[in-house]
PDB file of C-alpha atoms in Angstrom:
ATOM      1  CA  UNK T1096      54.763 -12.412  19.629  1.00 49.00           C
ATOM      2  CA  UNK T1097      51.670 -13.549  21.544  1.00 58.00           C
ATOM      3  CA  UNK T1098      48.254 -13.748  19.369  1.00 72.00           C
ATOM      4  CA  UNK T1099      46.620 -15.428  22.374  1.00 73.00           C
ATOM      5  CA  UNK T1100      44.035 -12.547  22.770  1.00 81.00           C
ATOM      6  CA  UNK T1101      43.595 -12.086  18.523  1.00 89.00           C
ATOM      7  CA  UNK T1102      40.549 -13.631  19.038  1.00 90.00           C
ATOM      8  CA  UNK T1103      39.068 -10.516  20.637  1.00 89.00           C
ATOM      9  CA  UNK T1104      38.886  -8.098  17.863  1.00 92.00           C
ATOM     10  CA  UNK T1105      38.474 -11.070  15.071  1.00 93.00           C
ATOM     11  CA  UNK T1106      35.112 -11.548  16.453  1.00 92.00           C
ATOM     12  CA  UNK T1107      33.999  -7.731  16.937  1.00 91.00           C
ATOM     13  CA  UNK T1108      35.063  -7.786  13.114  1.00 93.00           C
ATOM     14  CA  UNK T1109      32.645 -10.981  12.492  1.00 91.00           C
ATOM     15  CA  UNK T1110      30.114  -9.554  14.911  1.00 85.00           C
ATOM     16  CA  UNK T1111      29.848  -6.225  12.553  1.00 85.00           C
ATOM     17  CA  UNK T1112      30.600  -8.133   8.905  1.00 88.00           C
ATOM     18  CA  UNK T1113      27.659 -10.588  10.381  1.00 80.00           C
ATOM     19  CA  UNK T1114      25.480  -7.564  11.021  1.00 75.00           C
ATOM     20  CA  UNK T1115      26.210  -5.978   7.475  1.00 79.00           C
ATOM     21  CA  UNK T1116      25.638  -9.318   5.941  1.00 78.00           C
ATOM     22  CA  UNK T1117      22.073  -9.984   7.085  1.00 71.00           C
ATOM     23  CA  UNK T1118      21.571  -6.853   5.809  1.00 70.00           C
ATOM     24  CA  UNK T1119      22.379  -7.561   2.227  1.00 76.00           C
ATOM     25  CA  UNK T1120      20.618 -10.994   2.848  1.00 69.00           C
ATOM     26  CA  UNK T1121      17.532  -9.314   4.184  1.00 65.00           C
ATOM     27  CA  UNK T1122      17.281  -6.826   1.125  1.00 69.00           C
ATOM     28  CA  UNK T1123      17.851 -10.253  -1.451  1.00 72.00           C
ATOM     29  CA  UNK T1124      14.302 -11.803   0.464  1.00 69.00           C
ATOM     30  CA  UNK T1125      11.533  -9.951  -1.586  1.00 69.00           C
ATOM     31  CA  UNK T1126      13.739 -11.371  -4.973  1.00 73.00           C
ATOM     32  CA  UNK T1127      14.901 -14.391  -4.395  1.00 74.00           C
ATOM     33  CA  UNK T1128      13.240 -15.763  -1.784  1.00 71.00           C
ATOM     34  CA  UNK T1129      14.112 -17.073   1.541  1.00 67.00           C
ATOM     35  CA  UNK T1130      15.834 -19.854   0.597  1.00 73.00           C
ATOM     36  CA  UNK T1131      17.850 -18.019  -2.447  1.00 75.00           C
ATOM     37  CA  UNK T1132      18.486 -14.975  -0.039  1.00 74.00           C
ATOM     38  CA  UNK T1133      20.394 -18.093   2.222  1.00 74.00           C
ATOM     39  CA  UNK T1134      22.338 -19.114  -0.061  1.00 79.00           C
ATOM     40  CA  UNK T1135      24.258 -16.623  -1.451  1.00 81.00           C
ATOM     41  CA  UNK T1136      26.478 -16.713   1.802  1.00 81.00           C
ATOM     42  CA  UNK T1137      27.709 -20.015   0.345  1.00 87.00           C
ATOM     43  CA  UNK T1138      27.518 -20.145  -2.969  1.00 88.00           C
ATOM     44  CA  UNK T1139      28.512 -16.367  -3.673  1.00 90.00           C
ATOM     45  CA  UNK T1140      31.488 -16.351  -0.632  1.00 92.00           C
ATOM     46  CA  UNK T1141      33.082 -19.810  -1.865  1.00 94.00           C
ATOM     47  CA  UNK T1142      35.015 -17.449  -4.512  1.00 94.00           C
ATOM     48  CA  UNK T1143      36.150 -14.992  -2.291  1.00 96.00           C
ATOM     49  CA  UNK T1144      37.574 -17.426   0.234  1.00 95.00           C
ATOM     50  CA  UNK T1145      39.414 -18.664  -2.542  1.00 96.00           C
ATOM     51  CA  UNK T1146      41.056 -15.613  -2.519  1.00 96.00           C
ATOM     52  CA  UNK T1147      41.365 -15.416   1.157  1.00 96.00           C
ATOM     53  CA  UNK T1148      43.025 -18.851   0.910  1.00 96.00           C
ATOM     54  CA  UNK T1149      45.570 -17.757  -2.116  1.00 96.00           C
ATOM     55  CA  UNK T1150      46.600 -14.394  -0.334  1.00 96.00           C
ATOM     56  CA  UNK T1151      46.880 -16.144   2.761  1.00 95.00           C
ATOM     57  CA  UNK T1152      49.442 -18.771   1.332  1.00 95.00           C
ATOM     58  CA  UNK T1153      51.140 -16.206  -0.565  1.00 95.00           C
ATOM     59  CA  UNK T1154      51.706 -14.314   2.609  1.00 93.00           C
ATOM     60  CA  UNK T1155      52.626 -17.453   4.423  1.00 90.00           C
ATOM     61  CA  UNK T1156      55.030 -19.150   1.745  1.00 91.00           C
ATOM     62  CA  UNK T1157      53.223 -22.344   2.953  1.00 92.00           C
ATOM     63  CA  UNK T1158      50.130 -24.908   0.727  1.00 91.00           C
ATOM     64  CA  UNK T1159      47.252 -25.424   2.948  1.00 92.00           C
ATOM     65  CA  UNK T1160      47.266 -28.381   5.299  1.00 90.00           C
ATOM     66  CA  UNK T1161      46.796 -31.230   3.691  1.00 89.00           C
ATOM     67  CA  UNK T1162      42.953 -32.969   5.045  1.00 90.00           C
ATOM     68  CA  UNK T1163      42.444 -36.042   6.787  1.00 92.00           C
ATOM     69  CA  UNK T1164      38.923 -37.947   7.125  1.00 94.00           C
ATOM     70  CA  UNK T1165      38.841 -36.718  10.593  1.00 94.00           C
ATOM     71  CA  UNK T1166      39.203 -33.164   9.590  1.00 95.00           C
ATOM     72  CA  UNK T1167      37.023 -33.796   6.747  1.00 96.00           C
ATOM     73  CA  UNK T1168      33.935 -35.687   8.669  1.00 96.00           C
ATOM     74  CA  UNK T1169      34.063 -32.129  11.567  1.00 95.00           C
ATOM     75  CA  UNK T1170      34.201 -29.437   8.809  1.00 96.00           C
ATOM     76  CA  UNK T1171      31.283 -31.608   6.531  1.00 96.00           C
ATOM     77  CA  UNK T1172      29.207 -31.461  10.140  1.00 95.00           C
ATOM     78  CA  UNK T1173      29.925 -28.151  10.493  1.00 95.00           C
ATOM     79  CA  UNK T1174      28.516 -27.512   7.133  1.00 94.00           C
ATOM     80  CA  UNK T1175      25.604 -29.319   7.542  1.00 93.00           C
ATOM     81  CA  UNK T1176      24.323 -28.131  10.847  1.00 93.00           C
ATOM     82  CA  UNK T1177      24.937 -24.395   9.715  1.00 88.00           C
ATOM     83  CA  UNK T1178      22.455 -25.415   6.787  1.00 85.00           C
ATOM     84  CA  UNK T1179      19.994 -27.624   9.258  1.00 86.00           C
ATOM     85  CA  UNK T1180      20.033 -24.221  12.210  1.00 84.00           C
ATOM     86  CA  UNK T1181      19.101 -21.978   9.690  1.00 76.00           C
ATOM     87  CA  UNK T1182      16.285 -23.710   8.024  1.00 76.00           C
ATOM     88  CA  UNK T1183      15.044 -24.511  12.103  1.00 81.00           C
ATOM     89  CA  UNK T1184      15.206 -20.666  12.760  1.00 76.00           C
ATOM     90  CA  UNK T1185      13.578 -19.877   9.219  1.00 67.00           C
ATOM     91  CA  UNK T1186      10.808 -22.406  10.201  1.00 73.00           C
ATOM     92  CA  UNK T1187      10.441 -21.009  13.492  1.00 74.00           C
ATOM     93  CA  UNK T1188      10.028 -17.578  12.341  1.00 65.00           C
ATOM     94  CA  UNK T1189       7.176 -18.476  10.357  1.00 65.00           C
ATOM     95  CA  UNK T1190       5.144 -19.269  13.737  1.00 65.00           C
ATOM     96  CA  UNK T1191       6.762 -16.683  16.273  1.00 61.00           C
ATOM     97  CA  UNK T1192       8.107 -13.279  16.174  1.00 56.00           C
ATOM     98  CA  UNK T1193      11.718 -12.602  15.344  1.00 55.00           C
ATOM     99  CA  UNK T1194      12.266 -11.448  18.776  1.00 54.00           C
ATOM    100  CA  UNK T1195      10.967 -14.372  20.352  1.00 59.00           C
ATOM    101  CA  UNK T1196      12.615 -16.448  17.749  1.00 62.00           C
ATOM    102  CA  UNK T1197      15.743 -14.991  18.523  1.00 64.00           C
ATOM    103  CA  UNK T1198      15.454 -15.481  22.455  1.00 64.00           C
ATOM    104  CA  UNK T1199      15.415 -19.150  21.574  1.00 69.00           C
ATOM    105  CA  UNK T1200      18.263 -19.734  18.837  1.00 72.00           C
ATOM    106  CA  UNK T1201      20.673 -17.177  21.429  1.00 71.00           C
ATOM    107  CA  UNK T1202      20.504 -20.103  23.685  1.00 73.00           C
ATOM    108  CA  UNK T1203      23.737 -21.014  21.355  1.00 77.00           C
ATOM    109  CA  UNK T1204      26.674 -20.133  23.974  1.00 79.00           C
ATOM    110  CA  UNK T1205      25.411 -21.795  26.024  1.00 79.00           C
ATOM    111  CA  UNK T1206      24.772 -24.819  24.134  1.00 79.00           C
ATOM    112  CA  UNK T1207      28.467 -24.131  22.369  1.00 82.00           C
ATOM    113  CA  UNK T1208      29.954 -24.693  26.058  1.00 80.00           C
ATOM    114  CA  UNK T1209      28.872 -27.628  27.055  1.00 80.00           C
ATOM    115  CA  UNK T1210      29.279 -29.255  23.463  1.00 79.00           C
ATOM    116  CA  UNK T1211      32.425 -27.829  23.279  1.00 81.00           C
ATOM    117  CA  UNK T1212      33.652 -29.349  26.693  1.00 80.00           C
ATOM    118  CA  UNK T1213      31.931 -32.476  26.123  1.00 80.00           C
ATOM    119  CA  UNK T1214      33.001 -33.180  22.639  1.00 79.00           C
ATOM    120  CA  UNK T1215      36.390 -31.507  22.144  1.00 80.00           C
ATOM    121  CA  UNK T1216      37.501 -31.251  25.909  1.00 78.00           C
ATOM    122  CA  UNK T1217      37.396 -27.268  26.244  1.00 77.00           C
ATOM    123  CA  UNK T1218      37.983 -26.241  29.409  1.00 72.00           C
ATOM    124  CA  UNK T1219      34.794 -24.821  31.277  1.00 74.00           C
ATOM    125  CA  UNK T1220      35.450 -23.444  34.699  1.00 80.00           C
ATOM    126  CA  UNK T1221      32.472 -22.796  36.592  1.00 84.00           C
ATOM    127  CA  UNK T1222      32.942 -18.459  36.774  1.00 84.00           C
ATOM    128  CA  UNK T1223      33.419 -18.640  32.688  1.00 82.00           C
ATOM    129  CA  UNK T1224      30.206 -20.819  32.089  1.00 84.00           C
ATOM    130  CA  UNK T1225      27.913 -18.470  34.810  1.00 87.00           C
ATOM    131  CA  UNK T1226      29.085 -15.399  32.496  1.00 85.00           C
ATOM    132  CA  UNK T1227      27.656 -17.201  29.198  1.00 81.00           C
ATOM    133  CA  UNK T1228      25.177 -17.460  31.106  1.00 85.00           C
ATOM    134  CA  UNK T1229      24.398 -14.438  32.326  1.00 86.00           C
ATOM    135  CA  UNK T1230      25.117 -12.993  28.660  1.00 81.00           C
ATOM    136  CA  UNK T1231      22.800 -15.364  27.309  1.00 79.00           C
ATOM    137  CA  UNK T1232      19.693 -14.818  29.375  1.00 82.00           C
ATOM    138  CA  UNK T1233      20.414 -10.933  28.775  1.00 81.00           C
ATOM    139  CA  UNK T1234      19.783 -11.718  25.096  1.00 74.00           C
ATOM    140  CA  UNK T1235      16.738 -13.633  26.814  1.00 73.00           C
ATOM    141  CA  UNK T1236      15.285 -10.648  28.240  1.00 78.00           C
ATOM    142  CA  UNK T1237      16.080  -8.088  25.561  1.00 71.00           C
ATOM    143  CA  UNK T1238      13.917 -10.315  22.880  1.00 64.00           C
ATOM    144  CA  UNK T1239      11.168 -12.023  25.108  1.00 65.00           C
ATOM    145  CA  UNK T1240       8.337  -8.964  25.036  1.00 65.00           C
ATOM    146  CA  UNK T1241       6.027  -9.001  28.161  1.00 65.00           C
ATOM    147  CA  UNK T1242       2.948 -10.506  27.782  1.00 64.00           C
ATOM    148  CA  UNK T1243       4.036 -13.441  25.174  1.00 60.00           C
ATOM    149  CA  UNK T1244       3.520 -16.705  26.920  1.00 62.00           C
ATOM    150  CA  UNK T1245       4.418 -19.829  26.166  1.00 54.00           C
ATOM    151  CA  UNK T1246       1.308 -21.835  25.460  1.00 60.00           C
ATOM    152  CA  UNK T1247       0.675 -25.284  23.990  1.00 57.00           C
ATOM    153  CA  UNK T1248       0.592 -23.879  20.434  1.00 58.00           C
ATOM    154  CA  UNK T1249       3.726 -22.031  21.430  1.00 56.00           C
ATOM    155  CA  UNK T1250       5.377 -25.409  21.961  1.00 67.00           C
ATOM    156  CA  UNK T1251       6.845 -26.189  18.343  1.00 73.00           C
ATOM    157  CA  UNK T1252       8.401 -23.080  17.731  1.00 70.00           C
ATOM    158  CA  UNK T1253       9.779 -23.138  20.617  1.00 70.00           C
ATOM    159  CA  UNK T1254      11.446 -26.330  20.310  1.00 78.00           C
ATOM    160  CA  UNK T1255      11.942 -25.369  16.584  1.00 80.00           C
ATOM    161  CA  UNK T1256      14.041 -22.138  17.939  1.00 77.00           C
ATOM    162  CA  UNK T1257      16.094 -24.361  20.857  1.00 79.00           C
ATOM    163  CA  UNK T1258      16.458 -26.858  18.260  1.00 85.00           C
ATOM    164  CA  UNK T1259      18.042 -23.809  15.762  1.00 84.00           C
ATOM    165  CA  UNK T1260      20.384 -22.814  18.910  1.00 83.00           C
ATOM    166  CA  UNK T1261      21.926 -26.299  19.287  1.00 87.00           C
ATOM    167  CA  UNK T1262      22.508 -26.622  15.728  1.00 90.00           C
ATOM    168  CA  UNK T1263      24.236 -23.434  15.475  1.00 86.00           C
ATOM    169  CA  UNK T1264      26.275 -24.865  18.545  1.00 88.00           C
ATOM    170  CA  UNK T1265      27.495 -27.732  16.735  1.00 91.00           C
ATOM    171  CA  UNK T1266      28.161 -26.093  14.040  1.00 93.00           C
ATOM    172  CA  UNK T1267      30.677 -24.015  16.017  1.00 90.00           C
ATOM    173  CA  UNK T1268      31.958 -27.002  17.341  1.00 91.00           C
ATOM    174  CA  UNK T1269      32.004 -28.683  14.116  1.00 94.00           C
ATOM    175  CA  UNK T1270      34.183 -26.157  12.914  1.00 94.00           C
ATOM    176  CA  UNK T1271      36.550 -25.519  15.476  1.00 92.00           C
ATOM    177  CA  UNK T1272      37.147 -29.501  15.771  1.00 93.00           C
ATOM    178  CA  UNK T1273      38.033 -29.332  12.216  1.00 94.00           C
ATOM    179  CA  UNK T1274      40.629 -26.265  12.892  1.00 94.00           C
ATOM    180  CA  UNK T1275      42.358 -27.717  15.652  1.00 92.00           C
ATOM    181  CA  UNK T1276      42.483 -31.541  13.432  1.00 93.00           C
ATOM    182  CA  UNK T1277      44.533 -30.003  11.260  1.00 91.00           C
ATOM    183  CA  UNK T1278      48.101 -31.301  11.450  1.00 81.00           C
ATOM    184  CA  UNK T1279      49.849 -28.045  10.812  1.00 80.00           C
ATOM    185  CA  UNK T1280      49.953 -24.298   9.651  1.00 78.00           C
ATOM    186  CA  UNK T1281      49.480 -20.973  11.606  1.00 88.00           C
ATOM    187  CA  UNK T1282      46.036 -20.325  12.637  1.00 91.00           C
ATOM    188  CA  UNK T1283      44.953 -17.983   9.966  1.00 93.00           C
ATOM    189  CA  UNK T1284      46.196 -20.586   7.030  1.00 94.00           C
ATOM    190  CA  UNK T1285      44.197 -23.099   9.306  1.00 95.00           C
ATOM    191  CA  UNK T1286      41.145 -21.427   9.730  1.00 95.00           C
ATOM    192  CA  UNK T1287      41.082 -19.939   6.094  1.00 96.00           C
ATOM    193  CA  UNK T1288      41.193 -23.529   5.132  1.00 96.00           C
ATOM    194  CA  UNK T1289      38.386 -24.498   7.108  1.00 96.00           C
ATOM    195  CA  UNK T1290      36.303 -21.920   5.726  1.00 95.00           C
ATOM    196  CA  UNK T1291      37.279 -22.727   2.198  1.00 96.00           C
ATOM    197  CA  UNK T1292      35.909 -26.197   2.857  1.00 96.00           C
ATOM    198  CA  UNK T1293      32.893 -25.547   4.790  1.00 95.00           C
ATOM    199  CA  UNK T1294      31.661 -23.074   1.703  1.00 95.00           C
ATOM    200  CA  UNK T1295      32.405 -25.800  -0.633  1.00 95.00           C
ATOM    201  CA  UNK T1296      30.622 -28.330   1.385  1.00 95.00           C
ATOM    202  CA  UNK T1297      28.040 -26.080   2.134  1.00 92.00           C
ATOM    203  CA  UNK T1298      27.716 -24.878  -1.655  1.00 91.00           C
ATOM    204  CA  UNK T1299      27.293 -28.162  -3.083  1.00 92.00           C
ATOM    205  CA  UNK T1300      24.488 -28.869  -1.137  1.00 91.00           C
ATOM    206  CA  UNK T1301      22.690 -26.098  -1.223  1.00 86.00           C
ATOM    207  CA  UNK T1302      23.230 -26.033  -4.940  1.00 85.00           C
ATOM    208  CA  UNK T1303      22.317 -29.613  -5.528  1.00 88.00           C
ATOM    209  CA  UNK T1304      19.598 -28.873  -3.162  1.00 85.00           C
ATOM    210  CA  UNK T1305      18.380 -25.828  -5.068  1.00 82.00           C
ATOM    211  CA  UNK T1306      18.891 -27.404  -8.635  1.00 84.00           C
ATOM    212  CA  UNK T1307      16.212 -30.423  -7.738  1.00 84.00           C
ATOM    213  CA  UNK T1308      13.686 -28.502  -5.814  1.00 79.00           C
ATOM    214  CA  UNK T1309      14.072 -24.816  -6.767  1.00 76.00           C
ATOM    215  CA  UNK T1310      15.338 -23.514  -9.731  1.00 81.00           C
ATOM    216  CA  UNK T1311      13.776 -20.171  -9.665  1.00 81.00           C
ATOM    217  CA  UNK T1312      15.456 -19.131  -6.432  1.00 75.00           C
ATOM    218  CA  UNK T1313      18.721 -20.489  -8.467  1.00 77.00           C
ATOM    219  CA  UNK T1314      18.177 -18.876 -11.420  1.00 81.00           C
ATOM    220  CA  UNK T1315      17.095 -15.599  -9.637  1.00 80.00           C
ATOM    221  CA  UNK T1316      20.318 -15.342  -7.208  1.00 77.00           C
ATOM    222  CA  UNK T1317      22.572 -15.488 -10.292  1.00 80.00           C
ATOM    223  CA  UNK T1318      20.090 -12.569 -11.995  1.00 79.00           C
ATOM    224  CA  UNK T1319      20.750 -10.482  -9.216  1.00 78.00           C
ATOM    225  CA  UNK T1320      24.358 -11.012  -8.847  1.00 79.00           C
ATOM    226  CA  UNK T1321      25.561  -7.512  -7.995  1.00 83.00           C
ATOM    227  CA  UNK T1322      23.721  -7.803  -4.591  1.00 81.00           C
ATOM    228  CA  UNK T1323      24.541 -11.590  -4.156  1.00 84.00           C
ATOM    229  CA  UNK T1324      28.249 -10.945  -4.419  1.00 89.00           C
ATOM    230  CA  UNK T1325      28.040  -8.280  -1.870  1.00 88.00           C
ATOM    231  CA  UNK T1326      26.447 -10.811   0.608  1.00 86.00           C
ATOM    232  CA  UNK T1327      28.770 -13.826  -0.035  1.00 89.00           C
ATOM    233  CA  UNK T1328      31.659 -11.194   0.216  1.00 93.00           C
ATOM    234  CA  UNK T1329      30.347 -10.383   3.782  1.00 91.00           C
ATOM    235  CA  UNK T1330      29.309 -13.809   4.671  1.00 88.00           C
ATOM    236  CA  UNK T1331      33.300 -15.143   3.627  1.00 93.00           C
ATOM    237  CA  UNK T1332      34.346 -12.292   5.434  1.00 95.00           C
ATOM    238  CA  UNK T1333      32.573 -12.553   8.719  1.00 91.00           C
ATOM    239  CA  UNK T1334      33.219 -16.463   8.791  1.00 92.00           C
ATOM    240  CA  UNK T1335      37.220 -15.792   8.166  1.00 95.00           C
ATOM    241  CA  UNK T1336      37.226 -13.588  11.158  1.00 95.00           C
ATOM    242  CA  UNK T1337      34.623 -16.307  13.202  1.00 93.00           C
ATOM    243  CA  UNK T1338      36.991 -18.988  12.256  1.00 94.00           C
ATOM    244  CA  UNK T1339      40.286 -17.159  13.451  1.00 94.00           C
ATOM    245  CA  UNK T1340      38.415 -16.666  16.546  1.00 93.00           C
ATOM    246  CA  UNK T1341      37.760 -20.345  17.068  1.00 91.00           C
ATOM    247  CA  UNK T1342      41.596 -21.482  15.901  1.00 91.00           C
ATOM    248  CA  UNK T1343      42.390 -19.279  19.164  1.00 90.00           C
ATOM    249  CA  UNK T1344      39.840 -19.933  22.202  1.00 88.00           C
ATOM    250  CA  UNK T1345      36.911 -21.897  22.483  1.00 85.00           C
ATOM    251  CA  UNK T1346      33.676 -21.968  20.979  1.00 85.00           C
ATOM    252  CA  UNK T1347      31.927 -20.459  23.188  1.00 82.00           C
ATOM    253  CA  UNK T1348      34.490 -18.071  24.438  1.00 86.00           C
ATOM    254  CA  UNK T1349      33.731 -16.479  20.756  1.00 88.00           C
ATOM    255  CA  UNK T1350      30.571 -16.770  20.406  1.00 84.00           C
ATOM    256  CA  UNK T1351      29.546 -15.092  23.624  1.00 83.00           C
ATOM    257  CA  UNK T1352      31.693 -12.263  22.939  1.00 85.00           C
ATOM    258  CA  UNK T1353      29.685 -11.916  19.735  1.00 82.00           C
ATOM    259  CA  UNK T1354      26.546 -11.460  22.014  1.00 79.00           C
ATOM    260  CA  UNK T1355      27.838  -7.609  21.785  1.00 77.00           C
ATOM    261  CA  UNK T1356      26.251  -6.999  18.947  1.00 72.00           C
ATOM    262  CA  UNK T1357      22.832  -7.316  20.002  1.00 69.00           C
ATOM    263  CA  UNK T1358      23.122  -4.349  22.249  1.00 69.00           C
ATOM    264  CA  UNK T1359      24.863  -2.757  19.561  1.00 65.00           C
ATOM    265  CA  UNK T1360      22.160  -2.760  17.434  1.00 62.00           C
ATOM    266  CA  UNK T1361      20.042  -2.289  19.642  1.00 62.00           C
ATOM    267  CA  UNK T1362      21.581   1.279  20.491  1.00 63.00           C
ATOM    268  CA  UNK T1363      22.220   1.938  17.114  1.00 57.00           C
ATOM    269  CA  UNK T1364      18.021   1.688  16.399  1.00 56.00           C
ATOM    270  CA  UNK T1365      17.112   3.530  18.741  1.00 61.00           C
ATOM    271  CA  UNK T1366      19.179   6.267  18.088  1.00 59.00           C
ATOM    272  CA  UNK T1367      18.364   6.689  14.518  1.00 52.00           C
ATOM    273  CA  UNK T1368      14.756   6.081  15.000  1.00 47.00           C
ATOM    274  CA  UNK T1369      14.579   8.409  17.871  1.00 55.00           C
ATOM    275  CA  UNK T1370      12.569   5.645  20.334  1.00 53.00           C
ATOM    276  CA  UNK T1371      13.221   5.144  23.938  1.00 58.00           C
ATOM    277  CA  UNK T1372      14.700   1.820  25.274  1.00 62.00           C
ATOM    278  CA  UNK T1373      12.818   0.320  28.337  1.00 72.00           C
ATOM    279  CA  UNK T1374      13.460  -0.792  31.936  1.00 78.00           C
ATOM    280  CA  UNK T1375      13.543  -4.206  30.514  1.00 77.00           C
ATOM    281  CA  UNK T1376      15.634  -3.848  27.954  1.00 72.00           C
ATOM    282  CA  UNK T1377      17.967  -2.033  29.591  1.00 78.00           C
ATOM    283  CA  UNK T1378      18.468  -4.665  32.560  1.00 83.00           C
ATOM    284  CA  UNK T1379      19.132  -7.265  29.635  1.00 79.00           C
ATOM    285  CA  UNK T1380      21.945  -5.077  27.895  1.00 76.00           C
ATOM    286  CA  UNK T1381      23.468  -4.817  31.358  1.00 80.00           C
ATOM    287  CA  UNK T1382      23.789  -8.587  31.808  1.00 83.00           C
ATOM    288  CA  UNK T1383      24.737  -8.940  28.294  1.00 79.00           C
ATOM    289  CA  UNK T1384      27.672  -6.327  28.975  1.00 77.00           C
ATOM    290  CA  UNK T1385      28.387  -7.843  32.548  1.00 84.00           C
ATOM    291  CA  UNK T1386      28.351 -10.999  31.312  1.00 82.00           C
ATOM    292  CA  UNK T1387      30.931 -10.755  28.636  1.00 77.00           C
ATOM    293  CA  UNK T1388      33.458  -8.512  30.568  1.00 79.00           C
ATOM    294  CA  UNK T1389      33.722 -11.370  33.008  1.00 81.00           C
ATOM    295  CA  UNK T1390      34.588 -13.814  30.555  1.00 76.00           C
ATOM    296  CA  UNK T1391      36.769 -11.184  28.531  1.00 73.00           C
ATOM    297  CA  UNK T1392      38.754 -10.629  32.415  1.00 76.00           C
ATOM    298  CA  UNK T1393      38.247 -14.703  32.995  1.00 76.00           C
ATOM    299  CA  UNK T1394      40.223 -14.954  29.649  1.00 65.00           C
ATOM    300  CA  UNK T1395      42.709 -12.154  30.122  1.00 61.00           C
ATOM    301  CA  UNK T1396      43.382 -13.546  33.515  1.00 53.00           C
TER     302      UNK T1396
END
């Protein structure tokens, strides 16, 4: 039995668990903080993939692969670079508007494509890399309102929100290399393994992190754990389903088709808030769509 084309609905399932998280994460702001509302992903997730990792050996009858220092070095610079894009986007948000911001960090597939071909050797035809494209500067036009220019004072957060895109890109990457380094397994034990790594990785720091410099956010996060749990359940959940995706097809293969959900959401908002969606915004959810159904018939194909 072929799972070649798994990856498909493993990253509409991360697209929506992704969507659900930030929620929970967005409702932890106002009491935790920023930073505490970040962490939970990590800190709170680590024991559910632990659980992922156990039923996923059970099911298997196999122990995880056993890690090398390769696999070891790509899943610590996954870890790190997840940590590093969000605190770039955070920071950028603080000087531009989110939809601005998020023009700027949904650069990523882009980004993801050509780090992915240069650093692990995914192939890149020229039709699959114009439909990231295309997808990516429909995300481009949905977010960018008319009238914002960039300016001189626009320049940091600009380069703050780029900056946030290419780490989010090599965090992909960093992920996927450590995936495909592992020596053996079937590609959910693999990528459950991976993300029982990267939440360890990414725990530790954020923890150590948290314990020197804030406390309070620390100390707050495990106060409100009912809420906490619910977001590090989503986060571990979303990332098992990203990380299946990437033990299947490339980075950026997966993380354009995740572009979906910003026309999603789109949709969704404006029918529950009764508004009308505008020339512009309509032309980018077009290329969005266009642009991942030629790369889901470039894959198919």
């Amino acid at each position: 039995m072929s799972f070649a084309l798994l990856w498909i609905p493993a990253t509409l399932a991360a697209s929506l668990l992704q969507t659900a998280r930030n929620l929970t994460q967005r409702s932890l702001t106002d009491a935790i903080g920023v930073v505490g509302a970040t962490q939970v992903r990590f800190l709170f997730g680590l024991p559910f993939a632990l659980l992922f990792l156990v039923l996923v050996c059970l099911a298997s009858g196999r122990l995880p692969p056993p890690p090398d220092l390769r696999y070891l070095g790509f899943t610590l610079w996954g870890s790190v670079t997840q940590i590093l894009a969000t605190g770039l986007m955070l920071a950028a948000m603080r000087e531009r508007s989110f939809s601005v911001t998020t023009a700027y960090t949904k650069t990523e597939p882009v980004q993801v494509a050509l780090f992915g071909a240069l650093l692990l050797g995914d192939a890149l035809s020229l039709p699959k890399f114009a439909a990231i494209v295309l997808a990516t500067a429909g995300v481009v036009v949905m977010s960018w309102k008319p009238g914002e220019k960039l300016s001189a004072a626009g320049l940091r957060p600009a380069v703050l929100g780029i900056a946030a895109g290419a780490s989010f890109a090599l965090s992909a990457i960093g992920f996927r290399g450590g995936i495909l380094a592992l020596p053996d397994g079937n590609f959910v034990l693999r990528a459950t393994t991976t993300l029982t790594w990267g939440l360890v990785f990414s725990s530790l720091i954020l923890a150590a992190y948290m314990a020197a410099a804030d406390r309070t956010a620390l100390r707050r996060s495990i106060e409100n754990w009912k809420p906490s749990l619910a977001a590090g359940f989503l986060g571990a959940a979303a990332s098992q389903f990203w990380f299946i995706g990437f033990s299947l097809t490339s980075a950026a293969n997966v993380r354009t088709l995740g572009l979906v959900e910003v026309p999603l959401a789109q949709i969704a908002s404006r029918r529950i808030f009764s508004e009308g969606t505008s020339r512009r915004e309509i032309l980018g959810m077009t290329m969005i769509v266009v642009g991942v159904g030629v790369l889901l018939a470039l894959s198919v194909g």
